[in-house]
mmCIF file of C-alpha atoms in Angstrom:
data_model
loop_
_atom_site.group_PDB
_atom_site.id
_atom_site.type_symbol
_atom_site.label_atom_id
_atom_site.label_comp_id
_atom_site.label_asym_id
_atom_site.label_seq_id
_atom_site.Cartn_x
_atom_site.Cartn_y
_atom_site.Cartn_z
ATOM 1 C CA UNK A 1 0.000 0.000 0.000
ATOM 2 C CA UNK A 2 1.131 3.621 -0.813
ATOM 3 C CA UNK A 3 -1.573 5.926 -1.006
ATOM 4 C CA UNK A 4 -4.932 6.105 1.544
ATOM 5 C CA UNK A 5 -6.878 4.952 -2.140
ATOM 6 C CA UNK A 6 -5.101 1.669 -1.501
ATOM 7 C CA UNK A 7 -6.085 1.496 1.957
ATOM 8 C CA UNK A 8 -9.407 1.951 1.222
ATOM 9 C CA UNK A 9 -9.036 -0.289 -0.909
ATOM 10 C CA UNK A 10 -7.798 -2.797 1.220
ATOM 11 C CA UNK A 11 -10.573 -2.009 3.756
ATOM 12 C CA UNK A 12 -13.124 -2.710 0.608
ATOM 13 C CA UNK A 13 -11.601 -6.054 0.271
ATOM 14 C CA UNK A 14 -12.708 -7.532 3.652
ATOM 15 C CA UNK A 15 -16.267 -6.874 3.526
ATOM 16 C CA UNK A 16 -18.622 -7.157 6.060
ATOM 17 C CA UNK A 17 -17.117 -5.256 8.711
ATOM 18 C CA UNK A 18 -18.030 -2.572 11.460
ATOM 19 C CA UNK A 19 -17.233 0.589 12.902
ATOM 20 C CA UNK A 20 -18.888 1.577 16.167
ATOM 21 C CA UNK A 21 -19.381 5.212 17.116
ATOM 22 C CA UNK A 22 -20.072 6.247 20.589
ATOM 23 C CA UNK A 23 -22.140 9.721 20.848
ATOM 24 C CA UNK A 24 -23.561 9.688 17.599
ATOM 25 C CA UNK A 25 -25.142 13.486 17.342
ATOM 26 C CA UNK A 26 -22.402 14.362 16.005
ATOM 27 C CA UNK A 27 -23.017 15.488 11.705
ATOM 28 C CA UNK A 28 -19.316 15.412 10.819
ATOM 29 C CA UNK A 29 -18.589 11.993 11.817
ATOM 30 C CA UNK A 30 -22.525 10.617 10.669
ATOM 31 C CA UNK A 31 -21.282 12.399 7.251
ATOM 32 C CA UNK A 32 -17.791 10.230 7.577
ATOM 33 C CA UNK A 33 -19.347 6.977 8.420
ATOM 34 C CA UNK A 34 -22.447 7.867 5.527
ATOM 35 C CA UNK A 35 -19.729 7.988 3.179
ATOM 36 C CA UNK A 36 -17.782 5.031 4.303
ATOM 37 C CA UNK A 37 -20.623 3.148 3.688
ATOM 38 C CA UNK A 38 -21.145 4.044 0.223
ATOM 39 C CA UNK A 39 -17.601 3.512 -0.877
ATOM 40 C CA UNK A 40 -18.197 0.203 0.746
ATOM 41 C CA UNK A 41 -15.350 0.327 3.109
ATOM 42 C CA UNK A 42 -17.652 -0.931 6.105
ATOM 43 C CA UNK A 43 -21.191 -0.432 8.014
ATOM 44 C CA UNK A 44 -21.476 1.546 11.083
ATOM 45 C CA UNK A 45 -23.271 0.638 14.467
ATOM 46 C CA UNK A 46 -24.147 4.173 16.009
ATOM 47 C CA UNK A 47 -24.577 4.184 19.830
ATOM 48 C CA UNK A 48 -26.531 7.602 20.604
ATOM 49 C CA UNK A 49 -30.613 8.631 20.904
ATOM 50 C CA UNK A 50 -32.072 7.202 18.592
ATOM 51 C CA UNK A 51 -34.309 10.106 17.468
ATOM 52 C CA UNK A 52 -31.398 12.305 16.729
ATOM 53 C CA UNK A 53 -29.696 9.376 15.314
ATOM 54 C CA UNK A 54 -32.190 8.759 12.805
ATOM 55 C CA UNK A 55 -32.805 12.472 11.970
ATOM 56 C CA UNK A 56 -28.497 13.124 10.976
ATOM 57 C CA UNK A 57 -28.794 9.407 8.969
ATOM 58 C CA UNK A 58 -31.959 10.634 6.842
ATOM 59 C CA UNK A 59 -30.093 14.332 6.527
ATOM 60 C CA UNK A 60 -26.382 12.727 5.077
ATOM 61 C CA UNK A 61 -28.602 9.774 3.138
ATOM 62 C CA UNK A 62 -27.151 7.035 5.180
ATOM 63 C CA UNK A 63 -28.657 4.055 3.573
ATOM 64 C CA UNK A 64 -30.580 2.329 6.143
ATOM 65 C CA UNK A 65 -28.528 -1.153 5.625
ATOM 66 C CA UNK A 66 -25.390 0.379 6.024
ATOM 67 C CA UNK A 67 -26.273 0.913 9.773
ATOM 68 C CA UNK A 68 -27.530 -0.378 13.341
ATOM 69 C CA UNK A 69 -28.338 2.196 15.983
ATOM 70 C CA UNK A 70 -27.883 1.164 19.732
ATOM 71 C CA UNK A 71 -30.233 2.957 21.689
ATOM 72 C CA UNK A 72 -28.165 5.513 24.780
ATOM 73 C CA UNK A 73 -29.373 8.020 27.267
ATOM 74 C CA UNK A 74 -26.403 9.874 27.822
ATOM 75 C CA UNK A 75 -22.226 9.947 26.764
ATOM 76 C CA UNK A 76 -21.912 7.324 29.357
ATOM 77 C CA UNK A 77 -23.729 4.515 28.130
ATOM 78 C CA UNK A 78 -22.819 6.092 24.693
ATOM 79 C CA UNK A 79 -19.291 5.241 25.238
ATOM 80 C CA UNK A 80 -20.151 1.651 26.769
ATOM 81 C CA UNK A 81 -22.347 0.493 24.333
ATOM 82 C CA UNK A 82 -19.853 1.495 21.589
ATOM 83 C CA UNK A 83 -16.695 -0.114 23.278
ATOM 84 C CA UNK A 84 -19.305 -3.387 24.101
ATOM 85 C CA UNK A 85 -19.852 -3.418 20.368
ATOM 86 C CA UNK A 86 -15.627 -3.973 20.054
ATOM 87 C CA UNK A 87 -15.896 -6.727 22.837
ATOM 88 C CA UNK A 88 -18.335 -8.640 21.544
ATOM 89 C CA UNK A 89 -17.025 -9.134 18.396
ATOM 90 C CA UNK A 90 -19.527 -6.416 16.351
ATOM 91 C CA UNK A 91 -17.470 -4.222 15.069
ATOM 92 C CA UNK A 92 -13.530 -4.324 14.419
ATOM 93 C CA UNK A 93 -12.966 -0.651 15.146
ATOM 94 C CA UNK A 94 -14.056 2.515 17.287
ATOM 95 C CA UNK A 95 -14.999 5.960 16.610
ATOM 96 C CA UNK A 96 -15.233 8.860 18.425
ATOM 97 C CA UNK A 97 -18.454 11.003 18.108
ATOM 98 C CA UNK A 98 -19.568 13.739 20.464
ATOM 99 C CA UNK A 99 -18.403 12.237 23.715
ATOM 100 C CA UNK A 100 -15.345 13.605 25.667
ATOM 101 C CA UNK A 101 -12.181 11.988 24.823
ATOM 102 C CA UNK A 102 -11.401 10.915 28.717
ATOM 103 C CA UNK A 103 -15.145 9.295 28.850
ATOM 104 C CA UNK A 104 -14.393 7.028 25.651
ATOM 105 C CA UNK A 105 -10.869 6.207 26.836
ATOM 106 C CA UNK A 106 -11.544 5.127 30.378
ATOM 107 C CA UNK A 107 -14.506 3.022 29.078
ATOM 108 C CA UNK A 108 -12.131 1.641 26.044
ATOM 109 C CA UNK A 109 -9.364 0.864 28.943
ATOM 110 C CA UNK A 110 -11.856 -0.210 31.702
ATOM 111 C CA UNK A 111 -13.739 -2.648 28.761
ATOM 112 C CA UNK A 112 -10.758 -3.569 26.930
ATOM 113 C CA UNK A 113 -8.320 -3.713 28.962
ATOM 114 C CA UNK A 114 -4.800 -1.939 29.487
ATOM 115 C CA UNK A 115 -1.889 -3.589 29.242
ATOM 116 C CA UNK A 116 -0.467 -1.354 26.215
ATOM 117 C CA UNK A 117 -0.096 2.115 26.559
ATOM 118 C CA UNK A 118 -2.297 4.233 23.860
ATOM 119 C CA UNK A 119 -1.011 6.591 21.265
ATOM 120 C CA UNK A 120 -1.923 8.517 18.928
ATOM 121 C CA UNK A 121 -0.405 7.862 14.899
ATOM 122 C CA UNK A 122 -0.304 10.609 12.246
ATOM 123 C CA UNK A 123 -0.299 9.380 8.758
ATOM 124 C CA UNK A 124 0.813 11.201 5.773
ATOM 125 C CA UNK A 125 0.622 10.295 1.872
ATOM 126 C CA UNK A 126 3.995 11.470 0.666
ATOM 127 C CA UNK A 127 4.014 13.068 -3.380
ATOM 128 C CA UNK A 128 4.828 10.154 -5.404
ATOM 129 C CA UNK A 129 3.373 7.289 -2.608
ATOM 130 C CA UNK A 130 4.570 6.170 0.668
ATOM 131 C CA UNK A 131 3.660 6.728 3.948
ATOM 132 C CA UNK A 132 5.678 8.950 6.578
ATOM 133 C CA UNK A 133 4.114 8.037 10.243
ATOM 134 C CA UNK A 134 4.403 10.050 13.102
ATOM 135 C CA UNK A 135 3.913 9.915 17.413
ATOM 136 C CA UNK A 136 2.183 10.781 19.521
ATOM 137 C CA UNK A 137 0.847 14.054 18.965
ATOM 138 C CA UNK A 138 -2.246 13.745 20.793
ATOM 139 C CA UNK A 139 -2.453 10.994 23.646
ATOM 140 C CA UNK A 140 0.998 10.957 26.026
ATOM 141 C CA UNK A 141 1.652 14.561 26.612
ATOM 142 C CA UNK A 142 5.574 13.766 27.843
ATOM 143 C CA UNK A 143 6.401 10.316 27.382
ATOM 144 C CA UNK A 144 8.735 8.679 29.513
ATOM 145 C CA UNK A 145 11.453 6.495 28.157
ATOM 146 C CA UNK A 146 9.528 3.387 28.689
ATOM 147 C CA UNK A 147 6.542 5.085 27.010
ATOM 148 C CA UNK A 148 8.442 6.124 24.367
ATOM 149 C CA UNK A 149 9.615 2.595 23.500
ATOM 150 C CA UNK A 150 5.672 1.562 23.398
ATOM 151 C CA UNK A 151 5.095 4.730 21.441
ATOM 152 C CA UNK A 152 7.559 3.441 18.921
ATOM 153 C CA UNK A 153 6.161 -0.056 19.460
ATOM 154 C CA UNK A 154 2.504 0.694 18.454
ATOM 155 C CA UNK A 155 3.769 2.923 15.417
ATOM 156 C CA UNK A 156 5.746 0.473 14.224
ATOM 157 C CA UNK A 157 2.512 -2.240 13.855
ATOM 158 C CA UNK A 158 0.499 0.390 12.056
ATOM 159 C CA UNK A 159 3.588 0.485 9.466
ATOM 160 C CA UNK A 160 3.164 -2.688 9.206
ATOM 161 C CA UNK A 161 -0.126 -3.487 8.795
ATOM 162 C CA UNK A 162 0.438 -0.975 5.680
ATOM 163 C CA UNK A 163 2.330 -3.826 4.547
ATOM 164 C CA UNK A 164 5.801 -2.056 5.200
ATOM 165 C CA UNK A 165 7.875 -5.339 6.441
ATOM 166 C CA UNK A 166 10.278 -3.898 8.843
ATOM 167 C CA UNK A 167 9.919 -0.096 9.187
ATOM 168 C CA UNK A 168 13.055 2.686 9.779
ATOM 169 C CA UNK A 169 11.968 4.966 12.883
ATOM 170 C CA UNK A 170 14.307 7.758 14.134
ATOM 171 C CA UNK A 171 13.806 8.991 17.399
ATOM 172 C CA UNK A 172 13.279 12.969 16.719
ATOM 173 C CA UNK A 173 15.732 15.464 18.424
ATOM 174 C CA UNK A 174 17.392 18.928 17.808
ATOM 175 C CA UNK A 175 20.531 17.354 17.312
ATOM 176 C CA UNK A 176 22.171 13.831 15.931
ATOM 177 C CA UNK A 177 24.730 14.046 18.567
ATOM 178 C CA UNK A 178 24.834 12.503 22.278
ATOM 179 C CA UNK A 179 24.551 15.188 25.098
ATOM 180 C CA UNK A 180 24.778 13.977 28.415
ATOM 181 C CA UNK A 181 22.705 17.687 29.363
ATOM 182 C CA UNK A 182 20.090 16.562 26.736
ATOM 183 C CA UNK A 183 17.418 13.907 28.420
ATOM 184 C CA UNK A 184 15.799 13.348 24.717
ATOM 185 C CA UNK A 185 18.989 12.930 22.245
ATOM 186 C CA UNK A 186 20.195 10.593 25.709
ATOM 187 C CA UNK A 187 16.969 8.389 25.414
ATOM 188 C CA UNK A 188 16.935 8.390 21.718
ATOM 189 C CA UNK A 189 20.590 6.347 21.721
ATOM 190 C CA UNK A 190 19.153 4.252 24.486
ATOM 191 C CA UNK A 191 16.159 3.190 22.856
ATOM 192 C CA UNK A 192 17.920 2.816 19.561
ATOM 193 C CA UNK A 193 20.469 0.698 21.474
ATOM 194 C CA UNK A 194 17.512 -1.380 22.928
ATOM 195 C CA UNK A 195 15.591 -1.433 19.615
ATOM 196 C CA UNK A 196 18.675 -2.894 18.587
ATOM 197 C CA UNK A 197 18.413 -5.798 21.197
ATOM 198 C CA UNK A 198 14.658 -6.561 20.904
ATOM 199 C CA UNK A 199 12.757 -4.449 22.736
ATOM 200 C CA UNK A 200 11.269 -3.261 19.637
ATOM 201 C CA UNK A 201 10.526 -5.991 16.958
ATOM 202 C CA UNK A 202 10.372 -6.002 13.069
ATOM 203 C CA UNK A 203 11.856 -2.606 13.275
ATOM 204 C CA UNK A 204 15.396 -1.059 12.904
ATOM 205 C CA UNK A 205 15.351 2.341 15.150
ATOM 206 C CA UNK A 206 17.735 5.303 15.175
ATOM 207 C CA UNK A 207 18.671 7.480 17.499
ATOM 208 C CA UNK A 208 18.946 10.649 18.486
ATOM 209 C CA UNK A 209 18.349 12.043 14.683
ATOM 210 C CA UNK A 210 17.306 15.343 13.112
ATOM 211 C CA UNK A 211 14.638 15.876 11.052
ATOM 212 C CA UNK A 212 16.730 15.758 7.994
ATOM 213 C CA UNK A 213 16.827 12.056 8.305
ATOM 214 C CA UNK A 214 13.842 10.942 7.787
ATOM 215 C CA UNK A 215 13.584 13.826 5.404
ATOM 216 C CA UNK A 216 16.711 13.139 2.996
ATOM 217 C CA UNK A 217 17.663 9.867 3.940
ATOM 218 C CA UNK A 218 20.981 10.579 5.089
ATOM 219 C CA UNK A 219 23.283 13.184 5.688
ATOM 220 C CA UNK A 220 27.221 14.491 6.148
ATOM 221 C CA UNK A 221 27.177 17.744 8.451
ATOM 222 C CA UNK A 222 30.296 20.382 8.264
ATOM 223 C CA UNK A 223 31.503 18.806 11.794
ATOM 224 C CA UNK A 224 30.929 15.291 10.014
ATOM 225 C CA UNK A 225 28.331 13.931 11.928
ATOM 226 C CA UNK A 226 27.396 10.991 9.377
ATOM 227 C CA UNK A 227 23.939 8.969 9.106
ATOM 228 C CA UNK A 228 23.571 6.501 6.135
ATOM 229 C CA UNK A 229 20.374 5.523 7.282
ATOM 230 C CA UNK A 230 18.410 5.580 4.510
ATOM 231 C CA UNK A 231 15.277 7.580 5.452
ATOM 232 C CA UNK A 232 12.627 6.953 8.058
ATOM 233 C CA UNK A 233 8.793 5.631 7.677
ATOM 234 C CA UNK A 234 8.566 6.698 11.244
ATOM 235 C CA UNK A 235 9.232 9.810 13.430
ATOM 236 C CA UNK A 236 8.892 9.600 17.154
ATOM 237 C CA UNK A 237 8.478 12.574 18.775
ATOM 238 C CA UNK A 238 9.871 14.161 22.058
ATOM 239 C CA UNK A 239 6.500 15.473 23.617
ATOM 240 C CA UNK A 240 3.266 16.053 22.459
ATOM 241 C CA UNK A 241 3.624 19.513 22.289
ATOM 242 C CA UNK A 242 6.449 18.832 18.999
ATOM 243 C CA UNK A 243 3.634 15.824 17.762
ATOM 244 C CA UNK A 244 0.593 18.352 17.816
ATOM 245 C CA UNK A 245 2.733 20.907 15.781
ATOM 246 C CA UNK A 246 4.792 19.185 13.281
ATOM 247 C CA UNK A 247 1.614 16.645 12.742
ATOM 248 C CA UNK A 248 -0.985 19.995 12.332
ATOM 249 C CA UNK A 249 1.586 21.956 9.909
ATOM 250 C CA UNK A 250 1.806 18.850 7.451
ATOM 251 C CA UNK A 251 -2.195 18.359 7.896
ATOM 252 C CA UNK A 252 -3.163 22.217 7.386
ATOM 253 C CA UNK A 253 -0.486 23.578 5.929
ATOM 254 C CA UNK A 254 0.188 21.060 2.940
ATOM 255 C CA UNK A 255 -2.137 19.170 0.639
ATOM 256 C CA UNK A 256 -1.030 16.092 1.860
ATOM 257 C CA UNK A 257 -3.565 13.492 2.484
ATOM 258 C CA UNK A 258 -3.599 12.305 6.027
ATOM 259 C CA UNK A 259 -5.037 9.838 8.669
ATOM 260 C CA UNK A 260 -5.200 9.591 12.125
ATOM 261 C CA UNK A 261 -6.112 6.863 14.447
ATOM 262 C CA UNK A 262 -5.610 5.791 18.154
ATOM 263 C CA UNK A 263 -3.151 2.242 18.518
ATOM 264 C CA UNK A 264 -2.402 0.385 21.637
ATOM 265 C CA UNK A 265 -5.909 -0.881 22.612
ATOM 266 C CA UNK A 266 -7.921 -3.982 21.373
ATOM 267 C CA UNK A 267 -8.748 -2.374 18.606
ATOM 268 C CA UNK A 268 -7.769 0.969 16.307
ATOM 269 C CA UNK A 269 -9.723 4.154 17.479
ATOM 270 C CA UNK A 270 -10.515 6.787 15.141
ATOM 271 C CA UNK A 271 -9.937 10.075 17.063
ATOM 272 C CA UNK A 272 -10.468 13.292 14.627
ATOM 273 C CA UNK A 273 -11.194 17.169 15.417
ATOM 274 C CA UNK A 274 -13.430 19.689 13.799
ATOM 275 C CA UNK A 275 -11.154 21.128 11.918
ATOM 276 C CA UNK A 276 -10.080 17.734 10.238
ATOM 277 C CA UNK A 277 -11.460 17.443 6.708
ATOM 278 C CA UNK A 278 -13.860 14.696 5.416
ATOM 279 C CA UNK A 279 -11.537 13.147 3.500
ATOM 280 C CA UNK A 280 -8.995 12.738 6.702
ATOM 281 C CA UNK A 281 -11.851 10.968 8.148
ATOM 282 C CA UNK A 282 -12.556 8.978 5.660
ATOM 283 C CA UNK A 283 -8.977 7.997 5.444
ATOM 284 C CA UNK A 284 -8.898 7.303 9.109
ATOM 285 C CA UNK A 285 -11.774 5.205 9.168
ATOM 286 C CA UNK A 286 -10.272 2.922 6.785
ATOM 287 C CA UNK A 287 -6.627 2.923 8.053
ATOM 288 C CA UNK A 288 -8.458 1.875 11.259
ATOM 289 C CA UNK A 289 -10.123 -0.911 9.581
ATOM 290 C CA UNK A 290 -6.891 -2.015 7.725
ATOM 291 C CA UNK A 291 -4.901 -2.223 11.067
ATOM 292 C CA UNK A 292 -7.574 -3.842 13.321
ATOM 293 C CA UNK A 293 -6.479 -7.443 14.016
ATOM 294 C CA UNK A 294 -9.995 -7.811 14.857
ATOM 295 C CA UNK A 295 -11.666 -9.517 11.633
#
């Protein structure tokens, strides 16, 4: 795969899936999953009031086979009924509608279970094809070292579910160089170095590492400090304050086509804002499909 159209495309080849929404008066995401629908990359089970429900459905012509509604008082039983629908084998993925963000992710770790830190994965089409990943700019707002190796870990499995067989990460910092002074070029070399052992499979890591890296491919500095790395798939970031930015510029500033999921629980969670466009919702709806190891 190496553009979203063969993602989608891949999502259209496993018919008969689901996506469950929790808080479903939402008309952005009804419009998302409407359109999903018709491009027959999967049907929808919408946990909200039903009466609202209905009314959004009939307003975006949501074909009444290409969704379920689960009937819900309130965000709480929104967000249960939603993350139930993952459990019990309905659906293969989760959507967020107009619930709180803390709500769905203490039901989705209360319901599903925590043993894997969640983060949050930026995908970007790159001109020509190809896929440039990015974390977390959203969940883990500053990752410890440990969190940054799951970070890394959860990436990493979304690259690969994009059929990339053993992705190049770089661990993002000012500088390529060791400084003792520097806690994030200092945990870059140690998770490279641990990468390097097996603490992160099917992946080859690098670390610390500019920009440039994963930009060029490889570089030769006037104080020759030398990578031959040969270009990243993956950039982890040092904070979420670096993810939000560097993920946003690409996404508003650029007319690159992106996608943007949730990784680390049972099952992909598609987590977009406002100001996201329909087709990056689209595209994240099926990239959430494609790396669900639910079937």
């Amino acid at each position: 795969m190496r553009t979203f159209e063969d993602i989608r495309q891949a999502a259209r080849d496993v018919p008969g899936r689901s996506l469950a929404v929790a808080g479903t008066a939402d008309p952005q995401v009804v419009a998302a999953c409407a359109e999903a629908y018709r491009e027959g990359i999967c049907a929808s089970i919408l946990a909200g009031e039903p009466g609202a429900v209905l009314q959004l459905c009939r307003e975006y012509n949501f074909p009444e086979e290409g969704y379920k509604i689960k009937s819900a008082k309130d965000p709480v039983e929104e967000a249960s009924l939603a993350v139930g629908t993952v459990a019990c084998g309905e659906a293969c993925a989760l959507m967020k509608g107009n619930v709180k963000t803390g709500l769905l992710m203490k039901t989705v770790l209360s319901e599903l279970g925590r043993d894997r830190l969640l983060s949050h994965v930026f995908v970007a089409e790159l001109p020509g094809g190809g896929f440039m990943f990015m974390s977390d700019g959203g969940m883990v707002i500053k990752p410890a070292i440990e969190e940054k190796i799951q970070i890394a870990k959860n990436a990493v499995e979304v690259a690969v579910a994009l059929g990339i067989k053993r992705p190049r990460a770089i661990m993002l910092s000012h500088d390529g160089r060791v400084d003792i002074d520097d806690g994030t070029s200092v945990e870059g070399a140690v998770i490279s170095v641990m990468a390097g052992r097996g603490r992160v499979k099917n992946a080859c890591i690098e670390g610390p590492a500019v920009l440039e890296l994963a930009a060029l491919g490889g570089y030769t500095d006037e104080e020759n400090l030398f990578s031959d790395f040969g270009g990243a798939d993956i950039v982890i970031v040092p904070n979420i304050e670096a993810g939000n930015i560097f993920g946003k510029s690409i996404q508003h500033m650029t007319k690159f086509n992106t996608g943007l999921i949730i990784a680390g629980a049972a099952c992909p969670i598609v987590l977009t804002s406002r100001a996201d466009s329909a087709e990056t919702r689209l595209n994240s709806i099926a990239l959430a499909l494609v790396a669900s190891p639910l079937k």
